[in-house]
Amino acid sequence: MAPDVKSQDPAAEAAAKAPEPPPGSRFNVFDLGQRIALPVAWVVVIAVFGVLEPDTFLTSANFSTILGSQAVLVVLALGLVIPLRTGDYDLSVAATLTLTSMIIAILNVNEHWAIVPAIFVAFCAALVIGCVNGLFVVKLGVDSLITTLGTGTFIQGLVLWISNSNTIGGVSPDLVNAVILTKLFGVPLEFYYALALCVVLWWFFEHMPAGRRMLFVGRSREVSRLSGLHVDRLRWGGFVGAALVAALAGTLYAGTSGGADPTSGLSFLLPAFAAAFLGGTTILPGRFNAWGTIIAAYFLITGITGLQLLGVASFVQQLFYGGALVIAVALSEWARRRRSSGSA
């Protein structure tokens, strides 16, 4: 567990790397309930929709769709968690997703580039975006919400410019096959890419010094500086990491849709934030974490899919995601405060 943010002991950096203490002293049923409440709720949602729509919901095709075709959202939500760990917000990730998918489509379809070099250029563009966000937020001290809102809007205008506001289809079948057509146990490979990313981030956050320090920075930047942590470097790295993961999401989007759309990527922003904050209330309540995020994302996706199968009007999706985000932020803040007070 990360050290108490109230401590100003220079040894806090070492404490930040320490593993969680044995559960004996602070473990109780309520803590366990917090950790498993969302997974249990997910199972309940599956059971409810399974009873209401057994012929359509409880099918392998439906679960393949839920797990596979929505992996883009899961990856984007996991990317958001990286800067959130350091206390920063990145509203430009959806625009970065759109830009990278459009770069891949333009280079591969219009300019006849091979798919691998096109993907490489897209990731380079994302790297530049992450560095620019870090420059304005970390070095110039501009608020992360303002900075990333501005860069996201700029990127969206750039996408409309380079695409001439047109959808581009016909991306290489190699990418489409590698993302959605090839299946393992009946589930498209893009689900396993998202799962692999989750494992990597979990390992980084919980077992690597830099990942543990990011959590400490998110709790108290001033104490982190007094403890000798490279706060600016960690925050900048968070923006770069988010942009690169958004590029991965853009690549999956291009492979899933077989092309790129100049605006549809923006629809992922709200549900991705909802999943990231809701994920901070489960598995490791009070901190943004990879496993909680992936569970939260699929919980939300399952709920939306079930409502659609019931024939609920399309506007309910916005109500569902918007309400989930507000509730998730409130629960995440409550869990964070409870965890901080409990460790005091």
Tab-separated table of C-alpha atoms in Angstrom:
chain	number	residue	atom	x	y	z
A	1	MET	CA	0.000	0.000	0.000
A	2	ALA	CA	1.191	3.522	-0.712
A	3	PRO	CA	2.449	5.529	2.260
A	4	ASP	CA	0.331	7.972	4.195
A	5	VAL	CA	0.185	11.216	2.238
A	6	LYS	CA	0.396	13.188	5.493
A	7	SER	CA	3.898	11.918	6.119
A	8	GLN	CA	6.808	14.207	5.193
A	9	ASP	CA	9.509	11.684	6.040
A	10	PRO	CA	12.096	11.417	3.222
A	11	ALA	CA	11.850	7.663	3.661
A	12	ALA	CA	8.365	7.816	2.160
A	13	GLU	CA	9.776	6.968	-1.251
A	14	ALA	CA	10.930	3.629	0.037
A	15	ALA	CA	7.590	3.103	1.704
A	16	ALA	CA	5.859	3.800	-1.601
A	17	LYS	CA	7.528	0.705	-3.014
A	18	ALA	CA	6.531	-1.519	-0.160
A	19	PRO	CA	3.920	-4.235	-0.681
A	20	GLU	CA	0.489	-4.122	0.901
A	21	PRO	CA	0.576	-4.891	4.622
A	22	PRO	CA	-0.902	-8.167	5.830
A	23	PRO	CA	-4.678	-7.974	5.846
A	24	GLY	CA	-5.079	-9.104	9.407
A	25	SER	CA	-5.121	-5.731	11.137
A	26	ARG	CA	-7.516	-3.855	8.883
A	27	PHE	CA	-9.437	-6.523	7.018
A	28	ASN	CA	-13.160	-6.691	7.601
A	29	VAL	CA	-16.278	-7.732	5.783
A	30	PHE	CA	-16.978	-4.182	4.633
A	31	ASP	CA	-13.577	-3.964	2.927
A	32	LEU	CA	-14.223	-7.243	1.163
A	33	GLY	CA	-17.659	-6.015	0.133
A	34	GLN	CA	-16.115	-2.908	-1.418
A	35	ARG	CA	-13.641	-4.963	-3.389
A	36	ILE	CA	-16.123	-7.417	-4.871
A	37	ALA	CA	-19.300	-5.304	-5.063
A	38	LEU	CA	-18.881	-4.382	-8.732
A	39	PRO	CA	-17.962	-7.890	-9.961
A	40	VAL	CA	-20.991	-9.227	-8.087
A	41	ALA	CA	-23.165	-6.485	-9.598
A	42	TRP	CA	-21.853	-7.457	-13.046
A	43	VAL	CA	-22.889	-11.074	-12.478
A	44	VAL	CA	-26.310	-9.905	-11.290
A	45	VAL	CA	-26.766	-7.755	-14.418
A	46	ILE	CA	-25.886	-10.730	-16.608
A	47	ALA	CA	-28.376	-12.896	-14.723
A	48	VAL	CA	-31.171	-10.304	-14.963
A	49	PHE	CA	-30.799	-9.762	-18.697
A	50	GLY	CA	-30.371	-13.490	-19.158
A	51	VAL	CA	-33.789	-14.024	-17.600
A	52	LEU	CA	-35.405	-11.185	-19.551
A	53	GLU	CA	-33.847	-12.023	-22.929
A	54	PRO	CA	-32.574	-15.618	-22.781
A	55	ASP	CA	-32.746	-16.226	-26.523
A	56	THR	CA	-30.637	-13.224	-27.478
A	57	PHE	CA	-28.583	-12.221	-24.437
A	58	LEU	CA	-27.373	-15.641	-23.305
A	59	THR	CA	-25.736	-16.541	-26.597
A	60	SER	CA	-22.101	-17.039	-27.526
A	61	ALA	CA	-22.467	-14.473	-30.317
A	62	ASN	CA	-23.671	-11.819	-27.871
A	63	PHE	CA	-20.858	-12.436	-25.387
A	64	SER	CA	-18.351	-12.474	-28.219
A	65	THR	CA	-19.656	-9.058	-29.245
A	66	ILE	CA	-19.549	-7.717	-25.690
A	67	LEU	CA	-15.992	-8.914	-25.052
A	68	GLY	CA	-14.536	-8.315	-28.491
A	69	SER	CA	-16.081	-5.418	-30.334
A	70	GLN	CA	-15.966	-3.122	-27.291
A	71	ALA	CA	-12.291	-3.678	-26.577
A	72	VAL	CA	-11.549	-0.219	-28.013
A	73	LEU	CA	-13.443	1.364	-25.122
A	74	VAL	CA	-11.676	-0.868	-22.599
A	75	VAL	CA	-8.234	0.062	-23.928
A	76	LEU	CA	-9.059	3.777	-23.921
A	77	ALA	CA	-10.310	3.565	-20.321
A	78	LEU	CA	-7.093	1.806	-19.292
A	79	GLY	CA	-5.125	4.602	-20.927
A	80	LEU	CA	-7.005	7.208	-18.913
A	81	VAL	CA	-6.007	5.491	-15.679
A	82	ILE	CA	-2.314	6.313	-16.230
A	83	PRO	CA	-2.536	10.122	-15.788
A	84	LEU	CA	-5.370	9.742	-13.287
A	85	ARG	CA	-2.930	7.896	-11.015
A	86	THR	CA	-0.877	11.097	-10.823
A	87	GLY	CA	-3.923	13.312	-10.312
A	88	ASP	CA	-4.155	14.601	-13.890
A	89	TYR	CA	-6.972	14.439	-16.440
A	90	ASP	CA	-6.543	13.821	-20.151
A	91	LEU	CA	-9.558	14.871	-22.219
A	92	SER	CA	-7.598	14.506	-25.463
A	93	VAL	CA	-7.406	10.707	-25.527
A	94	ALA	CA	-10.555	10.268	-27.635
A	95	ALA	CA	-9.290	12.791	-30.175
A	96	THR	CA	-5.932	11.007	-30.180
A	97	LEU	CA	-7.766	7.753	-30.889
A	98	THR	CA	-9.545	9.410	-33.818
A	99	LEU	CA	-6.358	10.965	-35.189
A	100	THR	CA	-4.320	7.767	-35.049
A	101	SER	CA	-7.037	5.693	-36.707
A	102	MET	CA	-7.366	8.355	-39.418
A	103	ILE	CA	-3.595	8.460	-39.991
A	104	ILE	CA	-3.575	4.697	-40.414
A	105	ALA	CA	-6.489	4.845	-42.860
A	106	ILE	CA	-5.073	7.720	-44.924
A	107	LEU	CA	-1.577	6.272	-45.203
A	108	ASN	CA	-2.729	2.705	-45.819
A	109	VAL	CA	-5.708	3.353	-48.106
A	110	ASN	CA	-5.018	6.664	-49.835
A	111	GLU	CA	-1.218	6.633	-49.891
A	112	HIS	CA	-0.856	2.846	-50.255
A	113	TRP	CA	1.561	2.445	-47.373
A	114	ALA	CA	2.030	-0.961	-45.773
A	115	ILE	CA	0.006	-1.303	-42.601
A	116	VAL	CA	2.967	-1.590	-40.200
A	117	PRO	CA	4.676	1.707	-41.216
A	118	ALA	CA	1.272	3.430	-41.113
A	119	ILE	CA	0.725	2.224	-37.548
A	120	PHE	CA	4.254	3.354	-36.621
A	121	VAL	CA	3.577	6.893	-37.877
A	122	ALA	CA	0.291	6.941	-35.920
A	123	PHE	CA	2.117	6.026	-32.715
A	124	CYS	CA	4.724	8.721	-33.387
A	125	ALA	CA	1.920	11.278	-33.703
A	126	ALA	CA	0.472	10.081	-30.386
A	127	LEU	CA	3.903	10.409	-28.776
A	128	VAL	CA	4.070	14.049	-29.880
A	129	ILE	CA	0.591	14.683	-28.432
A	130	GLY	CA	1.583	13.186	-25.091
A	131	CYS	CA	4.763	15.273	-24.962
A	132	VAL	CA	2.860	18.472	-25.816
A	133	ASN	CA	0.277	17.791	-23.098
A	134	GLY	CA	3.066	17.164	-20.610
A	135	LEU	CA	4.866	20.349	-21.663
A	136	PHE	CA	1.865	22.598	-21.062
A	137	VAL	CA	0.667	20.913	-17.876
A	138	VAL	CA	3.921	20.010	-16.155
A	139	LYS	CA	6.370	22.655	-17.343
A	140	LEU	CA	4.062	25.623	-17.938
A	141	GLY	CA	1.663	24.825	-15.098
A	142	VAL	CA	-1.563	24.977	-17.132
A	143	ASP	CA	-4.456	23.017	-15.626
A	144	SER	CA	-4.699	19.540	-17.163
A	145	LEU	CA	-8.414	19.878	-17.904
A	146	ILE	CA	-7.907	23.117	-19.849
A	147	THR	CA	-4.811	21.890	-21.648
A	148	THR	CA	-6.212	18.558	-22.804
A	149	LEU	CA	-9.572	20.073	-23.697
A	150	GLY	CA	-7.716	22.510	-25.934
A	151	THR	CA	-5.377	19.945	-27.476
A	152	GLY	CA	-8.270	17.552	-27.997
A	153	THR	CA	-10.239	20.227	-29.847
A	154	PHE	CA	-7.174	21.126	-31.908
A	155	ILE	CA	-6.609	17.464	-32.786
A	156	GLN	CA	-10.232	17.058	-33.798
A	157	GLY	CA	-9.915	20.023	-36.152
A	158	LEU	CA	-6.744	18.474	-37.562
A	159	VAL	CA	-8.600	15.211	-38.202
A	160	LEU	CA	-11.374	17.027	-40.074
A	161	TRP	CA	-8.734	18.827	-42.133
A	162	ILE	CA	-6.621	15.847	-43.184
A	163	SER	CA	-9.685	13.679	-43.877
A	164	ASN	CA	-11.689	16.427	-45.583
A	165	SER	CA	-14.443	15.419	-43.114
A	166	ASN	CA	-14.823	12.078	-44.894
A	167	THR	CA	-14.934	8.525	-43.613
A	168	ILE	CA	-12.177	6.366	-45.089
A	169	GLY	CA	-12.687	2.624	-45.477
A	170	GLY	CA	-10.740	-0.273	-46.912
A	171	VAL	CA	-7.951	-0.630	-44.348
A	172	SER	CA	-5.639	-3.579	-44.955
A	173	PRO	CA	-7.247	-6.987	-44.293
A	174	ASP	CA	-4.108	-7.883	-42.344
A	175	LEU	CA	-5.097	-5.433	-39.615
A	176	VAL	CA	-8.764	-6.434	-39.703
A	177	ASN	CA	-7.823	-10.111	-39.396
A	178	ALA	CA	-5.419	-9.423	-36.544
A	179	VAL	CA	-8.017	-7.414	-34.633
A	180	ILE	CA	-11.490	-8.817	-35.088
A	181	LEU	CA	-11.764	-11.628	-37.635
A	182	THR	CA	-9.305	-14.010	-35.980
A	183	LYS	CA	-10.854	-15.503	-32.859
A	184	LEU	CA	-9.645	-17.499	-29.891
A	185	PHE	CA	-12.293	-19.508	-28.035
A	186	GLY	CA	-14.881	-17.687	-30.110
A	187	VAL	CA	-13.741	-14.219	-28.979
A	188	PRO	CA	-11.934	-11.749	-31.294
A	189	LEU	CA	-8.254	-11.178	-30.627
A	190	GLU	CA	-8.818	-7.521	-29.739
A	191	PHE	CA	-10.269	-8.650	-26.408
A	192	TYR	CA	-7.010	-10.419	-25.606
A	193	TYR	CA	-5.032	-7.319	-26.549
A	194	ALA	CA	-7.081	-5.360	-24.010
A	195	LEU	CA	-6.608	-8.121	-21.436
A	196	ALA	CA	-2.846	-8.164	-22.037
A	197	LEU	CA	-2.705	-4.379	-21.590
A	198	CYS	CA	-4.604	-4.738	-18.321
A	199	VAL	CA	-2.061	-7.271	-17.040
A	200	VAL	CA	0.848	-5.038	-18.052
A	201	LEU	CA	-0.630	-1.974	-16.328
A	202	TRP	CA	-1.522	-3.989	-13.231
A	203	TRP	CA	2.058	-5.208	-12.979
A	204	PHE	CA	3.422	-1.716	-13.560
A	205	PHE	CA	1.121	-0.034	-11.025
A	206	GLU	CA	1.457	-2.604	-8.265
A	207	HIS	CA	4.947	-4.084	-8.672
A	208	MET	CA	7.144	-1.459	-10.350
A	209	PRO	CA	8.635	1.461	-8.370
A	210	ALA	CA	7.505	4.037	-10.937
A	211	GLY	CA	3.928	2.768	-10.802
A	212	ARG	CA	3.838	2.919	-7.010
A	213	ARG	CA	5.329	6.401	-7.050
A	214	MET	CA	2.657	7.609	-9.483
A	215	LEU	CA	0.036	6.731	-6.881
A	216	PHE	CA	1.944	8.656	-4.231
A	217	VAL	CA	2.199	11.675	-6.564
A	218	GLY	CA	-1.548	11.563	-7.180
A	219	ARG	CA	-2.211	11.730	-3.455
A	220	SER	CA	0.135	14.592	-2.620
A	221	ARG	CA	2.534	16.241	-5.052
A	222	GLU	CA	4.156	18.466	-2.460
A	223	VAL	CA	4.880	15.585	-0.096
A	224	SER	CA	6.174	13.596	-3.053
A	225	ARG	CA	8.635	16.369	-3.894
A	226	LEU	CA	9.773	16.566	-0.282
A	227	SER	CA	10.310	12.815	-0.397
A	228	GLY	CA	12.616	13.162	-3.371
A	229	LEU	CA	10.322	11.826	-6.080
A	230	HIS	CA	10.612	13.125	-9.653
A	231	VAL	CA	7.057	14.451	-9.720
A	232	ASP	CA	7.306	16.274	-13.055
A	233	ARG	CA	8.821	13.253	-14.777
A	234	LEU	CA	6.114	10.941	-13.474
A	235	ARG	CA	3.291	13.284	-14.468
A	236	TRP	CA	4.763	13.841	-17.931
A	237	GLY	CA	5.119	10.101	-18.327
A	238	GLY	CA	1.443	9.733	-17.467
A	239	PHE	CA	0.419	11.928	-20.409
A	240	VAL	CA	2.765	10.139	-22.792
A	241	GLY	CA	1.493	6.764	-21.623
A	242	ALA	CA	-2.131	7.813	-22.067
A	243	ALA	CA	-1.459	9.055	-25.605
A	244	LEU	CA	0.329	5.848	-26.623
A	245	VAL	CA	-2.459	3.680	-25.232
A	246	ALA	CA	-4.958	5.890	-27.076
A	247	ALA	CA	-2.950	5.153	-30.244
A	248	LEU	CA	-3.379	1.456	-29.522
A	249	ALA	CA	-7.116	2.053	-29.152
A	250	GLY	CA	-7.069	3.929	-32.471
A	251	THR	CA	-5.318	1.000	-34.140
A	252	LEU	CA	-7.912	-1.415	-32.778
A	253	TYR	CA	-10.665	0.941	-33.926
A	254	ALA	CA	-9.278	0.985	-37.466
A	255	GLY	CA	-9.075	-2.798	-37.419
A	256	THR	CA	-12.563	-3.209	-35.971
A	257	SER	CA	-14.307	-0.835	-38.378
A	258	GLY	CA	-12.032	-1.449	-41.355
A	259	GLY	CA	-11.413	2.266	-41.641
A	260	ALA	CA	-11.660	5.558	-39.796
A	261	ASP	CA	-14.392	8.067	-39.089
A	262	PRO	CA	-13.525	11.716	-38.333
A	263	THR	CA	-15.921	12.055	-35.393
A	264	SER	CA	-17.118	8.731	-33.985
A	265	GLY	CA	-14.056	8.227	-31.816
A	266	LEU	CA	-15.226	11.067	-29.573
A	267	SER	CA	-18.173	8.957	-28.423
A	268	PHE	CA	-15.744	6.859	-26.372
A	269	LEU	CA	-14.658	9.670	-24.040
A	270	LEU	CA	-17.578	9.736	-21.595
A	271	PRO	CA	-17.899	5.951	-21.124
A	272	ALA	CA	-14.113	5.654	-20.794
A	273	PHE	CA	-14.089	8.161	-17.931
A	274	ALA	CA	-17.076	6.414	-16.359
A	275	ALA	CA	-15.226	3.094	-16.489
A	276	ALA	CA	-12.002	4.571	-15.089
A	277	PHE	CA	-13.720	6.217	-12.120
A	278	LEU	CA	-16.059	3.310	-11.462
A	279	GLY	CA	-13.033	1.023	-11.563
A	280	GLY	CA	-11.538	3.078	-8.741
A	281	THR	CA	-14.301	1.829	-6.441
A	282	THR	CA	-13.577	-1.887	-6.796
A	283	ILE	CA	-10.743	-4.437	-6.442
A	284	LEU	CA	-8.516	-1.743	-4.890
A	285	PRO	CA	-11.064	0.839	-3.671
A	286	GLY	CA	-9.772	4.374	-3.442
A	287	ARG	CA	-7.183	4.104	-6.192
A	288	PHE	CA	-7.385	3.933	-9.965
A	289	ASN	CA	-6.428	0.404	-10.955
A	290	ALA	CA	-6.314	-1.736	-14.080
A	291	TRP	CA	-8.464	-4.703	-13.032
A	292	GLY	CA	-11.155	-2.493	-11.568
A	293	THR	CA	-11.246	-0.482	-14.801
A	294	ILE	CA	-11.667	-3.481	-17.079
A	295	ILE	CA	-14.407	-4.908	-14.857
A	296	ALA	CA	-16.179	-1.535	-14.744
A	297	ALA	CA	-15.945	-1.144	-18.521
A	298	TYR	CA	-17.514	-4.520	-19.187
A	299	PHE	CA	-20.126	-3.913	-16.502
A	300	LEU	CA	-21.211	-0.756	-18.336
A	301	ILE	CA	-21.032	-2.438	-21.749
A	302	THR	CA	-23.124	-5.353	-20.523
A	303	GLY	CA	-25.760	-2.995	-19.168
A	304	ILE	CA	-25.971	-1.027	-22.420
A	305	THR	CA	-26.117	-4.214	-24.505
A	306	GLY	CA	-28.896	-5.636	-22.373
A	307	LEU	CA	-30.931	-2.443	-22.612
A	308	GLN	CA	-30.511	-2.382	-26.382
A	309	LEU	CA	-31.730	-5.969	-26.646
A	310	LEU	CA	-34.781	-4.980	-24.613
A	311	GLY	CA	-35.535	-2.326	-27.230
A	312	VAL	CA	-34.894	0.678	-24.990
A	313	ALA	CA	-34.601	4.002	-26.838
A	314	SER	CA	-31.094	5.024	-27.891
A	315	PHE	CA	-31.039	8.133	-25.672
A	316	VAL	CA	-30.949	5.835	-22.643
A	317	GLN	CA	-27.305	5.086	-23.485
A	318	GLN	CA	-26.362	8.715	-22.789
A	319	LEU	CA	-28.429	8.680	-19.606
A	320	PHE	CA	-26.745	5.447	-18.512
A	321	TYR	CA	-23.177	6.591	-19.169
A	322	GLY	CA	-23.742	10.109	-17.828
A	323	GLY	CA	-25.369	8.870	-14.652
A	324	ALA	CA	-22.705	6.195	-14.234
A	325	LEU	CA	-19.959	8.808	-14.490
A	326	VAL	CA	-21.468	11.055	-11.808
A	327	ILE	CA	-22.078	8.142	-9.461
A	328	ALA	CA	-18.655	6.666	-10.170
A	329	VAL	CA	-16.860	9.944	-9.384
A	330	ALA	CA	-18.778	10.265	-6.117
A	331	LEU	CA	-18.079	6.676	-5.089
A	332	SER	CA	-14.425	6.921	-6.100
A	333	GLU	CA	-13.933	10.069	-4.036
A	334	TRP	CA	-15.704	8.470	-1.060
A	335	ALA	CA	-13.561	5.339	-1.315
A	336	ARG	CA	-10.386	7.428	-1.602
A	337	ARG	CA	-11.233	9.460	1.501
A	338	ARG	CA	-12.161	6.362	3.452
A	339	ARG	CA	-8.919	4.656	2.477
A	340	SER	CA	-6.884	7.741	3.426
A	341	SER	CA	-8.591	8.084	6.796
A	342	GLY	CA	-8.199	4.393	7.434
A	343	SER	CA	-4.459	4.544	6.807
A	344	ALA	CA	-3.941	7.653	8.909
